Coordinates of C-alpha atoms in Angstrom, one line a residue:
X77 CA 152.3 35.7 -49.2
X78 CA 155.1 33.3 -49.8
X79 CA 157.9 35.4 -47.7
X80 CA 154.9 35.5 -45.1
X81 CA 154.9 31.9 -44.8
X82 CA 158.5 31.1 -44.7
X83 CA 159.3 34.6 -42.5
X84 CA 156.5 34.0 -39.9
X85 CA 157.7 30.8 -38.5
X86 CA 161.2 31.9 -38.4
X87 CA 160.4 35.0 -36.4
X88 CA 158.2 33.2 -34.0
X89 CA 160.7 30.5 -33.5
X90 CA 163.7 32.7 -32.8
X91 CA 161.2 34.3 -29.8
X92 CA 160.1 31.4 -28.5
X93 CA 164.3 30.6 -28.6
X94 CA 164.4 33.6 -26.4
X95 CA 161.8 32.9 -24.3
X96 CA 162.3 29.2 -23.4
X97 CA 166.1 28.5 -24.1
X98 CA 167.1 32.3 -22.1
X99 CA 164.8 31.9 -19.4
X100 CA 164.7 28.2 -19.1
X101 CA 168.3 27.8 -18.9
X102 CA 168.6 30.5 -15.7
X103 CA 166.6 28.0 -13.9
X104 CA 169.0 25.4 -14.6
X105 CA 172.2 24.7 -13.9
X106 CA 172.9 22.6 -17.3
X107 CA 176.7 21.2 -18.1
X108 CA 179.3 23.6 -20.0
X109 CA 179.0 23.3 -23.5
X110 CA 180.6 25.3 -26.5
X111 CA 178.8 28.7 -28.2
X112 CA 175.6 28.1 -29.8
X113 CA 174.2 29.8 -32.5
X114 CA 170.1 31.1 -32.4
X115 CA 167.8 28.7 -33.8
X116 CA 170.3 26.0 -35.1
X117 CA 171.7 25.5 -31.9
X118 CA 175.1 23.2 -32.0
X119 CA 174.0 21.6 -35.6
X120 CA 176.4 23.5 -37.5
X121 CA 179.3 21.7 -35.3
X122 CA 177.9 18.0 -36.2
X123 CA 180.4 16.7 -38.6
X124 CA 181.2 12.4 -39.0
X125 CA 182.6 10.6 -37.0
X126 CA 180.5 12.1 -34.6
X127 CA 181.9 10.4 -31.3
X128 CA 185.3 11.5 -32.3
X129 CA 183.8 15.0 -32.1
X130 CA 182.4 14.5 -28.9
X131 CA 186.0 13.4 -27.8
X132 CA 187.6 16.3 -28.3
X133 CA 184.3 18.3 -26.6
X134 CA 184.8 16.6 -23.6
X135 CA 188.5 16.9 -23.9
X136 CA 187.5 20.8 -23.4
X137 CA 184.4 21.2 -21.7
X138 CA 184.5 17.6 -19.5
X139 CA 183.0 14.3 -19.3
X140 CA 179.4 16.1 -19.1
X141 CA 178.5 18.5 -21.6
X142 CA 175.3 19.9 -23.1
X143 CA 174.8 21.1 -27.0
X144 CA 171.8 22.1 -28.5
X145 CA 170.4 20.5 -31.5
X146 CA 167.5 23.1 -32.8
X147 CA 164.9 23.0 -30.4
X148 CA 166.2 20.0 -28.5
X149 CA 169.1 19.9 -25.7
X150 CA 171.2 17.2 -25.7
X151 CA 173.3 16.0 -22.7
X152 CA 176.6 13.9 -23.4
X153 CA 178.2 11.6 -20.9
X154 CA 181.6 10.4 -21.7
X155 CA 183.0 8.6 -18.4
X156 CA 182.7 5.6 -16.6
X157 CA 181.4 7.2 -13.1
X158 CA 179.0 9.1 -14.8
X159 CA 177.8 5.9 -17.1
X160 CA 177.4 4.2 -13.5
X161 CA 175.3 7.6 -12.5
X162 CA 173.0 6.9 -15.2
X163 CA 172.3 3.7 -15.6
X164 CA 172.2 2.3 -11.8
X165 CA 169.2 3.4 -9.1
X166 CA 166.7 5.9 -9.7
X167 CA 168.2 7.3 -12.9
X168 CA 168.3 4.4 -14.8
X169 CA 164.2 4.0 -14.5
X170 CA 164.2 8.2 -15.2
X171 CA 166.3 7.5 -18.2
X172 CA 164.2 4.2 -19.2
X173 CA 162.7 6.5 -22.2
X174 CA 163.6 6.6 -26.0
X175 CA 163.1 10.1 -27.3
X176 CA 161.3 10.3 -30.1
X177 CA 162.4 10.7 -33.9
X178 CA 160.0 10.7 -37.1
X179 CA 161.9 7.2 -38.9
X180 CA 160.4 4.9 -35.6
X181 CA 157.1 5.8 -36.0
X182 CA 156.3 4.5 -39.7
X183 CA 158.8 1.5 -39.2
X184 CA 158.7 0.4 -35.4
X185 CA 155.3 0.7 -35.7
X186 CA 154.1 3.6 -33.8
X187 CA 156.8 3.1 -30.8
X188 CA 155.7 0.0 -30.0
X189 CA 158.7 -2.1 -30.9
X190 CA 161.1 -3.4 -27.7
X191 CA 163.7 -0.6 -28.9
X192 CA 161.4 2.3 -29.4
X193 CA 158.5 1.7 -26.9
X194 CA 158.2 4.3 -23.9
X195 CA 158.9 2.4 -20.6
X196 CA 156.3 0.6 -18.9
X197 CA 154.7 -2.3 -18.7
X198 CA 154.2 -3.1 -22.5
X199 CA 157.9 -2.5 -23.0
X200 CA 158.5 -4.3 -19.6
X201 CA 156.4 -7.0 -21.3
X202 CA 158.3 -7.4 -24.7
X203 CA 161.7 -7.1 -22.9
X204 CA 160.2 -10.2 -20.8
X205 CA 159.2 -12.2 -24.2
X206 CA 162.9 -11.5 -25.9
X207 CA 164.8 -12.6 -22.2
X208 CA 162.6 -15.5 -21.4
X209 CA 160.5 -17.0 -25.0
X210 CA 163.1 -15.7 -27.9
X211 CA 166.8 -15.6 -26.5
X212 CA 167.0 -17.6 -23.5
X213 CA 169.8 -19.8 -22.7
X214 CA 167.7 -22.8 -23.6
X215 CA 166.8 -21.7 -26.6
X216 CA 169.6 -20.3 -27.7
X217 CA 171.3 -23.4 -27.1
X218 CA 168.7 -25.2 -29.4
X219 CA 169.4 -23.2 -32.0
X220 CA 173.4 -23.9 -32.1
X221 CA 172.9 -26.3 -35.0
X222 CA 171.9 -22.8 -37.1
X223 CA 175.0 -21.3 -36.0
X224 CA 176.9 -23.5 -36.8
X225 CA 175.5 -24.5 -40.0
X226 CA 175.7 -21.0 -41.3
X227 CA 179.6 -21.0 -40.5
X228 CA 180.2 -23.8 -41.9
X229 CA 178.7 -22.6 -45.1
X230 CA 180.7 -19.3 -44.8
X231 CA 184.0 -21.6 -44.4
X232 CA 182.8 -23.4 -47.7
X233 CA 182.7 -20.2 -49.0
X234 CA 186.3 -19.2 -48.7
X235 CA 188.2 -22.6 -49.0
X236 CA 185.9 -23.2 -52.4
X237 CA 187.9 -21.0 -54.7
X238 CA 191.4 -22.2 -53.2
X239 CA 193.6 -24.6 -54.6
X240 CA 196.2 -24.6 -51.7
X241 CA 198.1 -21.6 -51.8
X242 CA 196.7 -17.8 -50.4
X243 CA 193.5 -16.7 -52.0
X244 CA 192.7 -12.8 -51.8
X245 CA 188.9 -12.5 -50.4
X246 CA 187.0 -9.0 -49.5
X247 CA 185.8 -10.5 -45.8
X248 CA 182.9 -8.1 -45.3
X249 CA 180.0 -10.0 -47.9
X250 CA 181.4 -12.9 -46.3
X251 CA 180.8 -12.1 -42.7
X252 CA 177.0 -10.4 -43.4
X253 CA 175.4 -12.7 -45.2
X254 CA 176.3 -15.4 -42.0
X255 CA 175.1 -13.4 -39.8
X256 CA 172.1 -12.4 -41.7
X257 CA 171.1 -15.9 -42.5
X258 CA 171.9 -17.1 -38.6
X259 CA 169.5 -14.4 -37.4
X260 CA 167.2 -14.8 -40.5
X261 CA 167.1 -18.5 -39.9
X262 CA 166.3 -18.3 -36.0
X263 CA 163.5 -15.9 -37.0
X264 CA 161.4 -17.4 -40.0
X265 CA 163.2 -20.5 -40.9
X266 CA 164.3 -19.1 -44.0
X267 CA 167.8 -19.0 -45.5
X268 CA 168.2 -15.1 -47.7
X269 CA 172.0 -15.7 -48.7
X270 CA 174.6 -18.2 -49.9
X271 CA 174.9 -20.8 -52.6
X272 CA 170.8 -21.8 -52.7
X273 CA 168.7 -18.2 -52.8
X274 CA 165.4 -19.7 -53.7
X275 CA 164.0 -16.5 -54.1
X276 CA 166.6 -13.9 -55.2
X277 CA 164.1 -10.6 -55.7
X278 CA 162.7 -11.1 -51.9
X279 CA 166.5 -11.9 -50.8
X280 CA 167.5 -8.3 -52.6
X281 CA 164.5 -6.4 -51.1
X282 CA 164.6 -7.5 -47.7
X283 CA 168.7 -6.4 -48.0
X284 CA 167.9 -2.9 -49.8
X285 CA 165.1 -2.4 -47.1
X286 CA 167.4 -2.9 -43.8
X287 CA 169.6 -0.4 -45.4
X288 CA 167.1 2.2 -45.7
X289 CA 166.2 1.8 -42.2
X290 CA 169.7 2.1 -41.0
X291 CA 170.7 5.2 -43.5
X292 CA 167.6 6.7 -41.9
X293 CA 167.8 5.6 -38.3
X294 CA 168.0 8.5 -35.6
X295 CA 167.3 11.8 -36.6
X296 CA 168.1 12.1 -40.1
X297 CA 166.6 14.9 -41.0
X298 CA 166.4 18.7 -39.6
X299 CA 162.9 18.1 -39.1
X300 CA 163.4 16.2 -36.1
X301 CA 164.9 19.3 -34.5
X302 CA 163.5 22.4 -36.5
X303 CA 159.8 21.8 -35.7
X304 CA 159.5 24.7 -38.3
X305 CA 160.7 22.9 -41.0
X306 CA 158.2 20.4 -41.0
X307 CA 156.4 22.4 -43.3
X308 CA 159.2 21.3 -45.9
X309 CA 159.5 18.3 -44.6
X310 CA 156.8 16.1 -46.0
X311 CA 158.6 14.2 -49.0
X312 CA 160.9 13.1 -46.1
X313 CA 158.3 11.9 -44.1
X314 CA 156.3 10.1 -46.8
X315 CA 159.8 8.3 -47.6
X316 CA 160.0 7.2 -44.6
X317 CA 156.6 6.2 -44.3
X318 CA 157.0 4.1 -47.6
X319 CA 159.7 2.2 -46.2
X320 CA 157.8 1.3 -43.3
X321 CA 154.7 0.3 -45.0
X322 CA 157.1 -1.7 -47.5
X323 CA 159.2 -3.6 -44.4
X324 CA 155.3 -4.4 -43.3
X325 CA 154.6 -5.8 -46.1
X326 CA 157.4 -8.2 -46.5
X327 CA 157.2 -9.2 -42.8
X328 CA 154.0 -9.9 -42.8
X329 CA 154.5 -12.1 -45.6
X330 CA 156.9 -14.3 -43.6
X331 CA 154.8 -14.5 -40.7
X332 CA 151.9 -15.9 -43.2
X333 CA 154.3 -18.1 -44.2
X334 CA 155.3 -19.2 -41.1
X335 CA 151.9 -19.6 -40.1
X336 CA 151.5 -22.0 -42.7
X337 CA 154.4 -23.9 -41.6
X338 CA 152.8 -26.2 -38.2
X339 CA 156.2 -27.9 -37.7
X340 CA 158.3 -24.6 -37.6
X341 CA 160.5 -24.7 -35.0
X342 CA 161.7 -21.3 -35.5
X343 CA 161.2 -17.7 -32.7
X344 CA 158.4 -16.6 -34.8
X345 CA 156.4 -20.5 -34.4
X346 CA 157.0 -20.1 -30.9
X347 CA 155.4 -16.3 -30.8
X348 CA 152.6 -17.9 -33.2
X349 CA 151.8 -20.2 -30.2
X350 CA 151.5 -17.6 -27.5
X351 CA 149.0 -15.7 -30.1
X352 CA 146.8 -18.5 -29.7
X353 CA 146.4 -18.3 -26.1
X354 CA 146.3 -14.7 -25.7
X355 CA 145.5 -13.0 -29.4
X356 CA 144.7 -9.8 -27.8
X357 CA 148.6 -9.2 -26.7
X358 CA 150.4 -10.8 -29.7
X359 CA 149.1 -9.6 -32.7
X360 CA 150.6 -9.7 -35.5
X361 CA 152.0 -6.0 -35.3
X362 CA 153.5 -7.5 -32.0
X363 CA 154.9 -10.0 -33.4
X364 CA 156.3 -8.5 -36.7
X365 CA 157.7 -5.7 -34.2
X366 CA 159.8 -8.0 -32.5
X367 CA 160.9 -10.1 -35.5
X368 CA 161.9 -6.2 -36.8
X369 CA 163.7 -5.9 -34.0
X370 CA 165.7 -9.1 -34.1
X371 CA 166.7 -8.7 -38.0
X372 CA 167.7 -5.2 -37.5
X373 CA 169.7 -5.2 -34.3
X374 CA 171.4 -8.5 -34.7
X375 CA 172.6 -8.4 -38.6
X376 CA 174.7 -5.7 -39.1
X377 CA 176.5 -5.1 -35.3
X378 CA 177.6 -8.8 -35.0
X379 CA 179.5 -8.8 -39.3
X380 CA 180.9 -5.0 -38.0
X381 CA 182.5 -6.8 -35.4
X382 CA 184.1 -9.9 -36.4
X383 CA 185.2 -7.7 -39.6
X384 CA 187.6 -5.3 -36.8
X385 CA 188.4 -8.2 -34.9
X386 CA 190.0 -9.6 -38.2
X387 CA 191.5 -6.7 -39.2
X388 CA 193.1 -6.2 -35.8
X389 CA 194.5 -9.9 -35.6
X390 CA 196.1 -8.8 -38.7
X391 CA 197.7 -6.2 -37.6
X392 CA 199.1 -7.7 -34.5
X393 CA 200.1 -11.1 -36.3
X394 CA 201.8 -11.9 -32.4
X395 CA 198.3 -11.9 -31.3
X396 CA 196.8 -13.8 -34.2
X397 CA 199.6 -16.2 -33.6
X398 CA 198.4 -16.9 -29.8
X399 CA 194.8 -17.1 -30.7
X400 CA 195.6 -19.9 -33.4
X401 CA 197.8 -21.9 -30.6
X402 CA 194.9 -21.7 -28.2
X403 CA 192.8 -23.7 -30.7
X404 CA 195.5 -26.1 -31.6
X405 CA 196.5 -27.5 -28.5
X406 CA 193.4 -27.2 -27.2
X407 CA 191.1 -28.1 -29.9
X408 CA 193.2 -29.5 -32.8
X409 CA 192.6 -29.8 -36.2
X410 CA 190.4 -33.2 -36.4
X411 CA 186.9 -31.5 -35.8
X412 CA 185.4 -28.0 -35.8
X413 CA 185.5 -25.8 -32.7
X414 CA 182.3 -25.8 -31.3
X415 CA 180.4 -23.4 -29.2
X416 CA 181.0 -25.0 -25.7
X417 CA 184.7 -25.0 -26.6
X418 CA 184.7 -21.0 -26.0
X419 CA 185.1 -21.7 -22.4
X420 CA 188.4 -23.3 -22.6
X421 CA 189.5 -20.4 -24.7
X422 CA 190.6 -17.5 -23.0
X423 CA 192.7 -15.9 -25.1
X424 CA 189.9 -16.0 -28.3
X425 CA 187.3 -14.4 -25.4
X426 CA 190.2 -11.9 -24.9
X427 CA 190.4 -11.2 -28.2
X428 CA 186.6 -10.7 -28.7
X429 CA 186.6 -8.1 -25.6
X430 CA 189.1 -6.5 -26.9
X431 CA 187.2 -5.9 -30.3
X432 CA 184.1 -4.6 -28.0
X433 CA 186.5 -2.5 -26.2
X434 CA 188.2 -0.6 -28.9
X435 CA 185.5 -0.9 -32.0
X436 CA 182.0 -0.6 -30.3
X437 CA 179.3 -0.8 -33.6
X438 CA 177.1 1.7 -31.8
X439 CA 180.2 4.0 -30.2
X440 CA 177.5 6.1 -29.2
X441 CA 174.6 4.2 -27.2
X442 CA 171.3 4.1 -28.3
X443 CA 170.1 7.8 -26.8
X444 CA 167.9 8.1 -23.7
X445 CA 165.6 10.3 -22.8
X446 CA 164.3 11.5 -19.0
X447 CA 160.9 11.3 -17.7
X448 CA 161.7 13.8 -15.1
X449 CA 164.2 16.4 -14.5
X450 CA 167.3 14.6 -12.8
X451 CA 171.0 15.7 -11.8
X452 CA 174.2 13.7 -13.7
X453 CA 177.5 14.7 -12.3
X454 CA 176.2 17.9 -10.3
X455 CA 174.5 19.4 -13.4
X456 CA 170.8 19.4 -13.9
X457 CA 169.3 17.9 -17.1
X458 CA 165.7 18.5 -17.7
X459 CA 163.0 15.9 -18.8
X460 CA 162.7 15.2 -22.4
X461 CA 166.4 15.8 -22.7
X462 CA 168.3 13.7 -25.3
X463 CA 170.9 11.8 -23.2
X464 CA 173.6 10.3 -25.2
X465 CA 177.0 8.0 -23.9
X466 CA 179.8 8.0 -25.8
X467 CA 180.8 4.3 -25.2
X468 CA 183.9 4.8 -27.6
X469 CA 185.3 7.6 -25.6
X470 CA 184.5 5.1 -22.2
X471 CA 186.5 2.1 -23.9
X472 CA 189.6 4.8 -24.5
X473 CA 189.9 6.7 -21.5
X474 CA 193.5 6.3 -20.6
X475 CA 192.2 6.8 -16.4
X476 CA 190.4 3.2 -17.0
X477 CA 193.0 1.5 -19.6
X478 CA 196.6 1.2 -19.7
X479 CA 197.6 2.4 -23.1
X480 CA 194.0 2.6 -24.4
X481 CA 194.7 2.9 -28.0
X482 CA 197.0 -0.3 -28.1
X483 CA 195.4 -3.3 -29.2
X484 CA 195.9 -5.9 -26.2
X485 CA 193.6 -8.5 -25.5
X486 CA 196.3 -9.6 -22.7
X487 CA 194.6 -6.7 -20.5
X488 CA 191.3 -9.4 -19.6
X489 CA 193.7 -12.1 -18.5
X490 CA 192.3 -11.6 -15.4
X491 CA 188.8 -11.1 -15.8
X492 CA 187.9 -13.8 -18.3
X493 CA 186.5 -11.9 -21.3
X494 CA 184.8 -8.6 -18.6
X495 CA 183.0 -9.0 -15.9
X496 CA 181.2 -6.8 -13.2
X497 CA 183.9 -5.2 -12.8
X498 CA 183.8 -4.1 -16.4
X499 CA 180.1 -3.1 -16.9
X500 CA 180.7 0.2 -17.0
X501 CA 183.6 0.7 -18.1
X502 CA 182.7 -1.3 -21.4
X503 CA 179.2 -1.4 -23.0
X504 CA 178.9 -2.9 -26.7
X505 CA 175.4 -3.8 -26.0
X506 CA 174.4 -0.3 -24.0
X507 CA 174.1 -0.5 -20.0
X508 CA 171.0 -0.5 -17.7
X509 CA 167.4 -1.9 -17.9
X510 CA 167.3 -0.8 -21.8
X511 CA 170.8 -2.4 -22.6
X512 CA 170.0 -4.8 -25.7
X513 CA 168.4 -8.1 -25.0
X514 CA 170.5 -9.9 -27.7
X515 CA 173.9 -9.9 -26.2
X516 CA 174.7 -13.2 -25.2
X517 CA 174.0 -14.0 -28.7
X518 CA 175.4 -11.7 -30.2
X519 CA 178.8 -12.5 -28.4
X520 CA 178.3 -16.4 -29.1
X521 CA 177.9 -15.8 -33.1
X522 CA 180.9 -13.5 -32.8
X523 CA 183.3 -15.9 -31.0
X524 CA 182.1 -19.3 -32.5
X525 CA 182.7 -17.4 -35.8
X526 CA 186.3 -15.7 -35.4
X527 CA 187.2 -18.7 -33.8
X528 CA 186.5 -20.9 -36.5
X529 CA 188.2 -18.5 -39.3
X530 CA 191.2 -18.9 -37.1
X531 CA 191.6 -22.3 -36.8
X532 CA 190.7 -23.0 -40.3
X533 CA 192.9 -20.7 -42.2
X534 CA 195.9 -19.2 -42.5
X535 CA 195.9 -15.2 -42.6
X536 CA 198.2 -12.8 -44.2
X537 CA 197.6 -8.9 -44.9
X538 CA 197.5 -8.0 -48.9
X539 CA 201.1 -6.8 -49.8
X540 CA 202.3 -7.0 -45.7
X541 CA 201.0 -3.2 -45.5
X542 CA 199.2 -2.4 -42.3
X543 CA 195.3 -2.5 -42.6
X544 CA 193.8 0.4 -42.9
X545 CA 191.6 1.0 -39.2
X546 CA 190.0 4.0 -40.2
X547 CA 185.8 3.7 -39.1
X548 CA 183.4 5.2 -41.4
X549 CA 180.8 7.7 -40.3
X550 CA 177.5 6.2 -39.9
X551 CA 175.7 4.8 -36.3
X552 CA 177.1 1.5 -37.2
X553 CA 180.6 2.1 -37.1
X554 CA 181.7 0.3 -40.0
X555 CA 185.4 0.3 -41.0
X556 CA 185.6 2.7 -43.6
X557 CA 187.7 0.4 -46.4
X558 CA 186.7 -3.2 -46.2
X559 CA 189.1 -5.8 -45.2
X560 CA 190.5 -7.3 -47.9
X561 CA 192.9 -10.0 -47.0
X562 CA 194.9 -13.5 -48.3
X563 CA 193.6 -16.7 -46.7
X564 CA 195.0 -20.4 -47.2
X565 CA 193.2 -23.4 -46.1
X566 CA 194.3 -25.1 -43.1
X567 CA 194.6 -29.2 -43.0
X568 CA 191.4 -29.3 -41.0
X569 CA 189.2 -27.7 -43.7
X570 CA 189.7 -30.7 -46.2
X571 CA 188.7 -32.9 -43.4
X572 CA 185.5 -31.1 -43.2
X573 CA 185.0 -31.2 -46.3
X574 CA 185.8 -34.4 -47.3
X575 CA 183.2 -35.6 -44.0
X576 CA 180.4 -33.0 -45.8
X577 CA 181.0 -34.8 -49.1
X578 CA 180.5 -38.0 -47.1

């Protein structure tokens, strides 16, 4: 009975393989792709860092190829023209979906988040609430004083341990708990790391949780593409259930908290005021969706960043050297840069594209999935299909960059830090209708921040050797040795100080 139950599904899954995958794919014409084996499809192939080996499929097969993970086909897009195919006119609305994995529906509650919900008008709706109620221009402006607060504190940080001459620091800690506490502080009100943890247990669990999520983002397990194995599946599924029920729990605690609060002037006050005039929409599973959404997405990509961008400027100390005269002569050392001053700082916003260009944290974008069978590049690609872009290969392809590899922030001289002209041909924050609602701040907390480290310290790599640019695999694409590195306080930071003690 046992090899019954384990035999059965296998047998009737290799001929529904033959009946749907054979037949299917002589009605399409679907983009080359290499060998697949029965059953497991391409999953064999899969092996970190995974845009890398989509680099060197393309290499061979071309900027549009299909795989097959189990029972799902996936199409891959890795150029420019082809980005611009999906993600302008009709295809862009076809490609509006998310498909669907088993981690979204116990902790973005049921698909109903602005990252996981199926286009229409209650996504439409949420992307509507982040653009115009949470991350405005107006209010993102009003919440500069958090921003700048939080790097301040992180300058503190470093200079506090120095005595005048170069300090070795491990940057990464550093650089997440700022922009944890900026986004954490913008949400709730409430400050998780630094100096003052009022509540070090909560702090701890909220930090353990979001790394759950992210280790189990996606499709993480076989499940998600071996219907079949479902059956085995279930102490999977109830982990990831238990996550989501435990992130509920601790948001909804902060929302009680901030409900509590009538002088909040935080996102989630603000969303507590349109659930008074129309409780029906924002409940609190709305609310604690989008508060999910802003803790997850806007934590972990911005540190990723600012960490490259540091160890590139290291690397290329000629480039470091620029960035730092920029601030001085236009700037100075008599008060902190501040976030209107990135305007008059080209060469910073070049060095910040740059970073996008060559580091994306999501190299592949968030994947898409179609509501209708539509053509890219000639080929067809069925509904339901999991689309995916490999920004990373995008950012490298030597036909859109001169020496793509080469770190150069010289190469946006002319366009001011991108542009239109750029929009597909670099995409840290995805492309289209579904590209992510928090990039303007994500790109102010990133260049307020970098900024600042550069005109308040002095940089040198540990031992002169070259840092180590290696990315580790993951769907953030971390680097895979933190940046250690020796810092030394610049005059302007004992002025700070010295006005803080004041």
């Amino acid at each position: 009975m046992v090899y019954f139950v384990i035999i059965l599904p296998i047998v009737l899954l290799l001929l529904a393989y033959r009946l749907i995958f054979t037949s299917k794919t002589h009605r399409f014409n679907l983009p080359p792709g290499p060998p697949a084996l029965p059953v497991a499809g391409h999953l064999h192939l899969l092996k970190p860092p995974v845009h890398r080996l989509f680099l060197r499929f393309s290499d061979k097969y071309g900027p549009i190829f299909s795989l097959r993970f189990g029972s799902r086909r996936v199409v891959v897009v890795s150029s420019s023209a082809l980005a611009r195919e999906c993600f302008t006119g009709k295809n862009d609305i076809v490609l509006s979906n998310r498909p669907r994995f088993l981690t979204p529906k116990y902790v973005a509650y049921n698909y109903t988040t602005v990252g996981t919900a199926p286009y229409g008008d209650h996504w439409r709706n949420l992307r509507r609430v982040c653009a115009v109620e949470i991350l405005s221009t107006h209010r993102l402006t009003n919440f500069l004083h958090v921003r700048k607060d939080e790097i301040f504190r992180m300058l503190t940080r470093l200079s506090r341990d120095n005595v005048g001459g170069f300090a070795q620091v491990e940057l990464e800690p550093l650089l997440s708990d700022l922009t944890f506490n900026n986004i954490v502080r913008m949400v709730t009100g409430k400050t998780y790391y630094g100096d003052e943890i009022h509540n070090e247990e909560e702090a701890n669990l909220f930090k353990k949780l979001v790394a759950e999520i992210n280790d189990n983002s996606g499709a993480s397990h076989p499940a998600d593409y071996l219907p079949f194995l479902k059956v085995f599946g279930h102490k999977y599924e109830k982990k990831v259930k238990a996550i989501g029920e435990a992130m509920d729990e601790f948001l909804q605690r902060l929302l009680d908290e901030c409900r509590q609060d009538k002088d909040g002037n935080t996102m989630v006050s603000h969303l507590l005021s349109l659930q008074e005039q129309q409780p029906e929409y924002y409940t609190d599973i709305i609310i604690k969706g989008l508060m999910l959404g802003m803790m997850l997405a806007g934590t972990d990509t911005s540190a990723v960043t600012l960490e490259w961008a540091m160890s590139s400027l290291l690397n290329h100390p000629e480039a470091l050297d620029r960035a730092r005269s920029e601030i001085d002569e236009k700037i100075g050392q008599d008060h902190l840069i501040d976030e209107p001053d990135i305007d008059n700082l080209p060469y910073l916003q070049n060095v910040v594209s740059e970073t996008f260009r060559l580091y994306p944290a999501a190299p592949l974008l968030v994947p898409r999935s179609p509501t209708e069978n539509i053509k890219i590049g000639g080929y067809d690609v069925p509904r339901d299909t999991i689309v995916l872009v490999n920004a990373w290969t995008i950012h490298r392809d030597p036909e859109l960059w001169t020496d793509p590899e080469k770190f150069e922030p010289e190469r946006f001289r002319n366009r001011c830090g991108g542009g239109e002209a750029d929009v597909h041909r670099i995409m840290p924050f995805g492309n289209g209708r579904r590209s992510c609602p928090g990039a303007g701040l994500g790109q102010r907390i990133v260049a307020l921040a970098l900024g600042s480290l550069i005109q308040c310290f002095d940089w040198e790599k540990v031992n002169g050797g070259a840092i180590d640019m290696r990315e580790a695999p993951g769907m953030a694409m971390r680097k895979m040795v933190p940046l250690r590195a020796l810092c030394r306080p610049r005059p302007i930071m004992g002025k700070l100080l010295a006005k803080s003690a004041a």
